[in-house]
CSV table of C-alpha atoms in Angstrom, one decimal:
chain,number,residue,atom,x,y,z
Z,1,MET,CA,2.0,10.9,28.2
Z,2,ALA,CA,1.4,9.9,24.2
Z,3,LEU,CA,2.8,7.4,22.3
Z,4,ASP,CA,6.1,8.2,20.8
Z,5,LEU,CA,6.3,6.3,17.7
Z,6,SER,CA,10.1,7.6,17.2
Z,7,ARG,CA,11.0,4.8,19.6
Z,8,TYR,CA,10.3,2.3,17.0
Z,9,HIS,CA,11.8,1.2,14.0
Z,10,GLY,CA,10.0,-1.3,12.5
Z,11,ILE,CA,6.5,-3.6,12.2
Z,12,GLU,CA,6.7,-7.4,13.2
Z,13,TRP,CA,4.6,-9.8,11.3
Z,14,ASP,CA,4.6,-13.3,11.3
Z,15,PRO,CA,5.3,-15.6,8.3
Z,16,GLU,CA,2.3,-16.0,6.2
Z,17,GLU,CA,2.3,-19.8,6.5
Z,18,ASP,CA,1.9,-19.4,10.2
Z,19,LEU,CA,-2.2,-20.0,10.5
Z,20,ASP,CA,-2.1,-18.4,14.2
Z,21,GLY,CA,0.2,-15.6,13.7
Z,22,ASN,CA,-0.8,-12.2,13.5
Z,23,LEU,CA,-0.6,-11.4,10.0
Z,24,VAL,CA,-3.3,-14.4,9.3
Z,25,HIS,CA,-5.2,-13.4,11.8
Z,26,CYS,CA,-5.4,-9.4,10.8
Z,27,MET,CA,-5.9,-10.7,7.0
Z,28,GLN,CA,-9.3,-11.7,8.1
Z,29,ALA,CA,-12.3,-9.8,6.4
Z,30,ASP,CA,-13.9,-8.5,9.9
Z,31,HIS,CA,-10.3,-7.4,10.9
Z,32,LEU,CA,-7.8,-5.6,8.8
Z,33,GLY,CA,-8.8,-7.4,5.4
Z,34,PRO,CA,-6.7,-8.9,2.7
Z,35,ASN,CA,-3.8,-6.2,2.8
Z,36,PRO,CA,-3.0,-5.6,6.4
Z,37,GLU,CA,0.5,-4.6,5.9
Z,38,ARG,CA,-0.9,-1.7,4.3
Z,39,VAL,CA,-3.8,-0.7,6.7
Z,40,VAL,CA,-1.1,-0.6,9.5
Z,41,ALA,CA,1.3,1.1,7.3
Z,42,GLU,CA,-1.1,3.8,6.5
Z,43,VAL,CA,-2.9,4.2,9.8
Z,44,LEU,CA,0.7,4.9,11.5
Z,45,SER,CA,1.8,7.3,9.0
Z,46,GLU,CA,-1.6,9.5,8.3
Z,47,GLU,CA,-3.1,10.9,11.3
Z,48,PRO,CA,-3.1,8.3,14.1
Z,49,VAL,CA,-4.8,9.0,17.7
Z,50,GLU,CA,-3.8,6.8,20.5
Z,51,VAL,CA,-7.2,5.8,22.8
Z,52,THR,CA,-7.4,3.9,26.0
Z,53,MET,CA,-9.9,0.9,25.6
Z,54,ARG,CA,-12.1,0.1,28.7
Z,55,VAL,CA,-10.6,-3.5,28.9
Z,56,GLN,CA,-6.8,-3.4,28.5
Z,57,SER,CA,-5.6,-6.0,26.5
Z,58,ALA,CA,-2.8,-5.2,24.4
Z,59,GLU,CA,0.2,-2.2,24.9
Z,60,PHE,CA,-1.4,0.5,22.6
Z,61,ALA,CA,-4.7,1.1,20.8
Z,62,LEU,CA,-4.4,3.7,17.7
Z,63,VAL,CA,-7.6,4.9,15.8
Z,64,GLY,CA,-6.9,6.2,12.4
Z,65,PRO,CA,-7.5,6.8,8.7
Z,66,ASP,CA,-6.1,4.9,5.8
Z,67,ARG,CA,-4.6,7.0,3.0
Z,68,SER,CA,-7.8,7.0,1.1
Z,69,ARG,CA,-9.4,8.4,4.4
Z,70,SER,CA,-12.6,6.9,3.6
Z,71,VAL,CA,-12.2,4.3,6.5
Z,72,LEU,CA,-10.9,4.9,10.1
Z,73,TRP,CA,-9.4,1.7,11.7
Z,74,VAL,CA,-8.3,0.6,15.4
Z,75,VAL,CA,-5.3,-1.5,15.5
Z,76,LEU,CA,-3.9,-2.7,18.8
Z,77,PHE,CA,-0.1,-3.3,19.4
Z,78,SER,CA,2.5,-4.9,21.6
Z,79,THR,CA,6.0,-4.3,21.6
Z,80,SER,CA,7.9,-7.0,20.0
Z,81,ARG,CA,9.7,-10.1,22.4
Z,82,LYS,CA,12.1,-10.4,20.0
Z,83,ARG,CA,13.0,-6.8,19.3
Z,84,GLY,CA,12.2,-3.9,21.7
Z,85,ASP,CA,11.9,-1.0,18.9
Z,86,PHE,CA,9.3,-3.1,17.1
Z,87,LEU,CA,5.6,-3.4,17.1
Z,88,ARG,CA,3.6,-6.3,17.0
Z,89,PRO,CA,-0.2,-6.0,15.4
Z,90,VAL,CA,-2.2,-7.9,17.5
Z,91,THR,CA,-5.4,-7.3,16.1
Z,92,GLY,CA,-7.7,-4.6,14.5
Z,93,TRP,CA,-10.9,-3.5,12.8
Z,94,ARG,CA,-12.8,-1.1,11.3
Z,95,ALA,CA,-13.6,1.6,13.7
Z,96,GLU,CA,-16.9,1.9,15.6
Z,97,ALA,CA,-18.7,4.7,16.2
Z,98,ALA,CA,-17.4,5.5,19.6
Z,99,GLU,CA,-13.8,5.0,18.3
Z,100,ARG,CA,-14.5,7.3,15.3
Z,101,HIS,CA,-15.9,10.1,17.9
Z,102,GLU,CA,-12.4,9.7,19.7
Z,103,TRP,CA,-10.4,10.3,16.7
Z,104,HIS,CA,-12.5,13.4,15.7
Z,105,GLN,CA,-12.7,14.8,18.8
Z,106,ALA,CA,-8.9,14.4,19.2
Z,107,ARG,CA,-8.1,15.7,15.8
Z,108,ARG,CA,-10.8,18.5,15.7
Z,109,GLY,CA,-11.7,17.0,12.3
Z,110,GLY,CA,-8.4,18.4,10.8
Z,111,ARG,CA,-4.6,17.8,11.4
Z,112,LEU,CA,-2.3,17.8,14.5
Z,113,VAL,CA,-1.1,21.6,14.7
Z,114,ARG,CA,1.6,22.5,17.2
Z,115,VAL,CA,1.8,25.8,18.6
Z,116,TRP,CA,5.2,27.1,20.1
Z,117,LEU,CA,4.7,29.7,22.5
Z,118,SER,CA,8.3,31.9,23.3
Z,119,PRO,CA,8.5,32.1,27.2
E,1,MET,CA,-1.5,-13.0,28.6
E,2,SER,CA,-1.1,-14.9,25.1
E,3,GLU,CA,-1.2,-12.9,21.9
E,4,GLU,CA,-4.5,-15.2,21.2
E,5,ALA,CA,-5.9,-14.2,24.5
E,6,MET,CA,-5.1,-10.5,23.9
E,7,ARG,CA,-7.3,-11.2,20.4
E,8,GLU,CA,-10.1,-12.4,22.0
E,9,LEU,CA,-10.5,-10.0,24.8
E,10,ALA,CA,-10.1,-6.9,22.6
E,11,ASN,CA,-12.7,-8.4,20.3
E,12,GLN,CA,-15.1,-9.1,22.7
E,13,HIS,CA,-14.9,-5.1,23.6
E,14,ARG,CA,-14.8,-3.7,20.3
E,15,GLY,CA,-15.9,0.0,20.7
E,16,GLU,CA,-15.5,0.2,24.5
E,17,VAL,CA,-13.2,3.3,24.6
E,18,VAL,CA,-12.7,5.4,27.4
E,19,ALA,CA,-14.2,8.8,26.8
E,20,GLY,CA,-12.2,11.5,26.1
E,21,SER,CA,-8.8,9.5,26.0
E,22,GLY,CA,-8.0,10.2,22.5
E,23,THR,CA,-4.7,11.7,22.2
E,24,PRO,CA,-3.3,12.8,18.8
E,25,VAL,CA,0.2,10.8,17.8
E,26,GLU,CA,3.1,12.2,15.7
E,27,GLY,CA,2.5,9.6,12.6
E,28,ARG,CA,5.5,7.8,11.8
E,29,ARG,CA,6.2,5.6,8.6
E,30,LEU,CA,7.6,2.3,9.8
E,31,GLY,CA,9.4,-0.5,7.7
E,32,GLN,CA,7.7,-3.9,8.0
E,33,MET,CA,9.5,-7.1,8.8
E,34,VAL,CA,8.3,-9.9,6.8
E,35,SER,CA,9.1,-13.5,7.6
E,36,LEU,CA,9.3,-16.2,4.8
E,37,ARG,CA,10.3,-19.8,4.5
E,38,LEU,CA,13.0,-20.3,1.9
E,39,GLU,CA,14.4,-23.8,0.5
E,40,PRO,CA,17.6,-24.4,1.8
E,41,ASP,CA,19.5,-24.2,-1.4
E,42,VAL,CA,17.7,-21.0,-2.3
E,43,VAL,CA,19.3,-19.6,1.1
E,44,ALA,CA,22.5,-20.9,0.1
E,45,ASP,CA,22.5,-19.6,-3.4
E,46,LEU,CA,21.3,-16.3,-2.1
E,47,ARG,CA,24.2,-16.4,0.4
E,48,ASP,CA,26.9,-17.1,-2.1
E,49,ILE,CA,25.5,-14.2,-4.5
E,50,ALA,CA,25.1,-11.6,-1.1
E,51,ASN,CA,28.9,-12.6,-0.5
E,52,GLU,CA,30.0,-11.8,-3.9
E,53,ARG,CA,28.2,-8.8,-4.1
E,54,GLY,CA,28.9,-7.5,-0.7
E,55,GLN,CA,25.6,-7.4,0.2
E,56,THR,CA,22.7,-9.1,2.6
E,57,ILE,CA,20.3,-12.0,1.7
E,58,SER,CA,17.6,-9.0,2.6
E,59,ASP,CA,19.4,-6.6,0.0
E,60,LEU,CA,18.5,-9.4,-2.8
E,61,LEU,CA,15.5,-10.3,-1.6
E,62,ARG,CA,14.3,-6.5,-1.6
E,63,GLU,CA,16.0,-6.3,-5.3
E,64,GLY,CA,13.7,-9.0,-6.1
E,65,ALA,CA,10.9,-7.6,-4.5
E,66,ALA,CA,11.3,-4.4,-6.5
E,67,ARG,CA,11.6,-6.3,-9.7
E,68,VAL,CA,8.4,-8.1,-9.2
E,69,ILE,CA,6.6,-5.0,-8.6
E,70,ALA,CA,8.0,-3.1,-11.3
E,71,ALA,CA,7.4,-6.1,-14.1
E,72,ASP,CA,3.6,-6.1,-12.6
E,73,ARG,CA,3.0,-2.6,-13.3
E,74,PHE,CA,4.6,-2.9,-16.8
E,75,ALA,CA,2.1,-5.5,-17.5
E,76,ALA,CA,-0.6,-3.6,-16.3
E,77,THR,CA,0.3,-0.9,-18.6
E,78,ALA,CA,0.7,-3.0,-21.5
E,79,VAL,CA,-2.6,-4.3,-21.0
E,80,GLU,CA,-4.3,-0.7,-21.0
E,81,LEU,CA,-2.4,0.1,-24.3
E,82,ALA,CA,-3.5,-3.2,-25.8
E,83,SER,CA,-6.9,-2.5,-25.0
E,84,VAL,CA,-7.1,1.0,-26.8
E,85,GLU,CA,-8.8,1.0,-30.3
E,86,VAL,CA,-7.1,2.4,-33.2
E,87,THR,CA,-9.0,3.7,-36.2
E,88,VAL,CA,-7.3,4.7,-39.4
E,89,VAL,CA,-8.7,7.2,-41.2
E,90,PRO,CA,-7.3,7.5,-45.0
E,91,ILE,CA,-6.1,11.3,-45.5
E,92,ARG,CA,-7.8,13.3,-48.2
E,93,ALA,CA,-4.6,15.1,-49.7
E,94,TYR,CA,-4.6,18.4,-51.9
E,95,ALA,CA,-1.9,19.7,-53.3
E,96,SER,CA,0.3,17.5,-51.0
E,97,PRO,CA,3.7,18.5,-50.6
E,98,LEU,CA,4.4,14.9,-51.6
E,99,SER,CA,3.3,15.5,-55.3
E,100,TYR,CA,5.8,18.4,-55.3
E,101,GLN,CA,8.7,16.0,-53.5
E,102,THR,CA,8.3,13.2,-55.5
E,103,GLY,CA,6.8,14.6,-58.9
E,104,ASN,CA,4.0,11.6,-58.5
E,105,PRO,CA,0.3,12.3,-58.9
E,106,VAL,CA,-1.6,12.4,-55.6
E,107,TYR,CA,-5.2,11.0,-55.8
E,108,GLU,CA,-8.0,11.5,-53.5
E,109,SER,CA,-10.4,8.6,-52.7
E,110,ALA,CA,-12.6,7.5,-50.1
E,111,ASP,CA,-11.1,4.2,-50.6
E,112,MET,CA,-7.7,3.0,-50.3
E,113,PRO,CA,-6.5,1.8,-53.9
E,114,THR,CA,-5.8,-2.0,-54.6
E,115,SER,CA,-3.5,-0.7,-57.6
E,116,ALA,CA,-0.9,2.2,-56.7
E,117,ALA,CA,-1.2,3.3,-60.6
E,118,THR,CA,-4.8,3.0,-61.6
E,119,GLY,CA,-6.5,2.3,-58.4
E,120,SER,CA,-8.6,-0.5,-59.7
E,121,GLY,CA,-11.3,-1.5,-57.6
E,122,ALA,CA,-11.6,2.4,-56.4
E,123,SER,CA,-12.7,5.4,-58.4
E,124,TRP,CA,-10.0,8.3,-58.5
E,125,SER,CA,-9.4,11.6,-59.5
E,126,ARG,CA,-6.3,13.3,-59.8
E,127,VAL,CA,-5.8,16.5,-57.9
E,128,ALA,CA,-2.0,17.4,-58.0
């Protein structure tokens, strides 16, 4: 069953002063860059695709574009321990070839289309 | 597994996705909880204001954030306007409505006159 984002109501970031926190980690250039909050928000709201990583680490892995649609990102999430309805970004990076391929395959290069069939 | 261990493991295996596992997910806009440290007297003052207004400290900080963003955008617009070059070109007036209204003669000149009456320093010819 696909990840249901309607179960979640927020994203949890650690303080910027916490050098071991998820925000400082994700801000690194080889992760989500100087504005990880924007990247995560846009990946979640645009056209995310859940993928299974060969080696399981975090709870969920999403691949998706940012709003500019010029970059595909991978973001790994876990459920917050403080609030079960919040997601914690664990890590992320610019999508590699195999991850980009999975996104394109899942999205068929376009938006998700729901088809309702009458019984 | 600690989060640090999760990060390390995940990054060691970047790109190793199970083929065919991609499943589209309905996108969703989620608010972001940001943690910050404030001086105790700042918190206390904010609490007093929040109580007076019947709001929360979070409400006040969101209001403050909106003001910072608005001020930043205003400043950016002001800088853009300041960088615009404006060139003033004297107008040559023929039978200007002004001459009918004021009864004063209207002169044409490529130069702005230093004297309104005689236009000394420039050559003027009366046109109306």
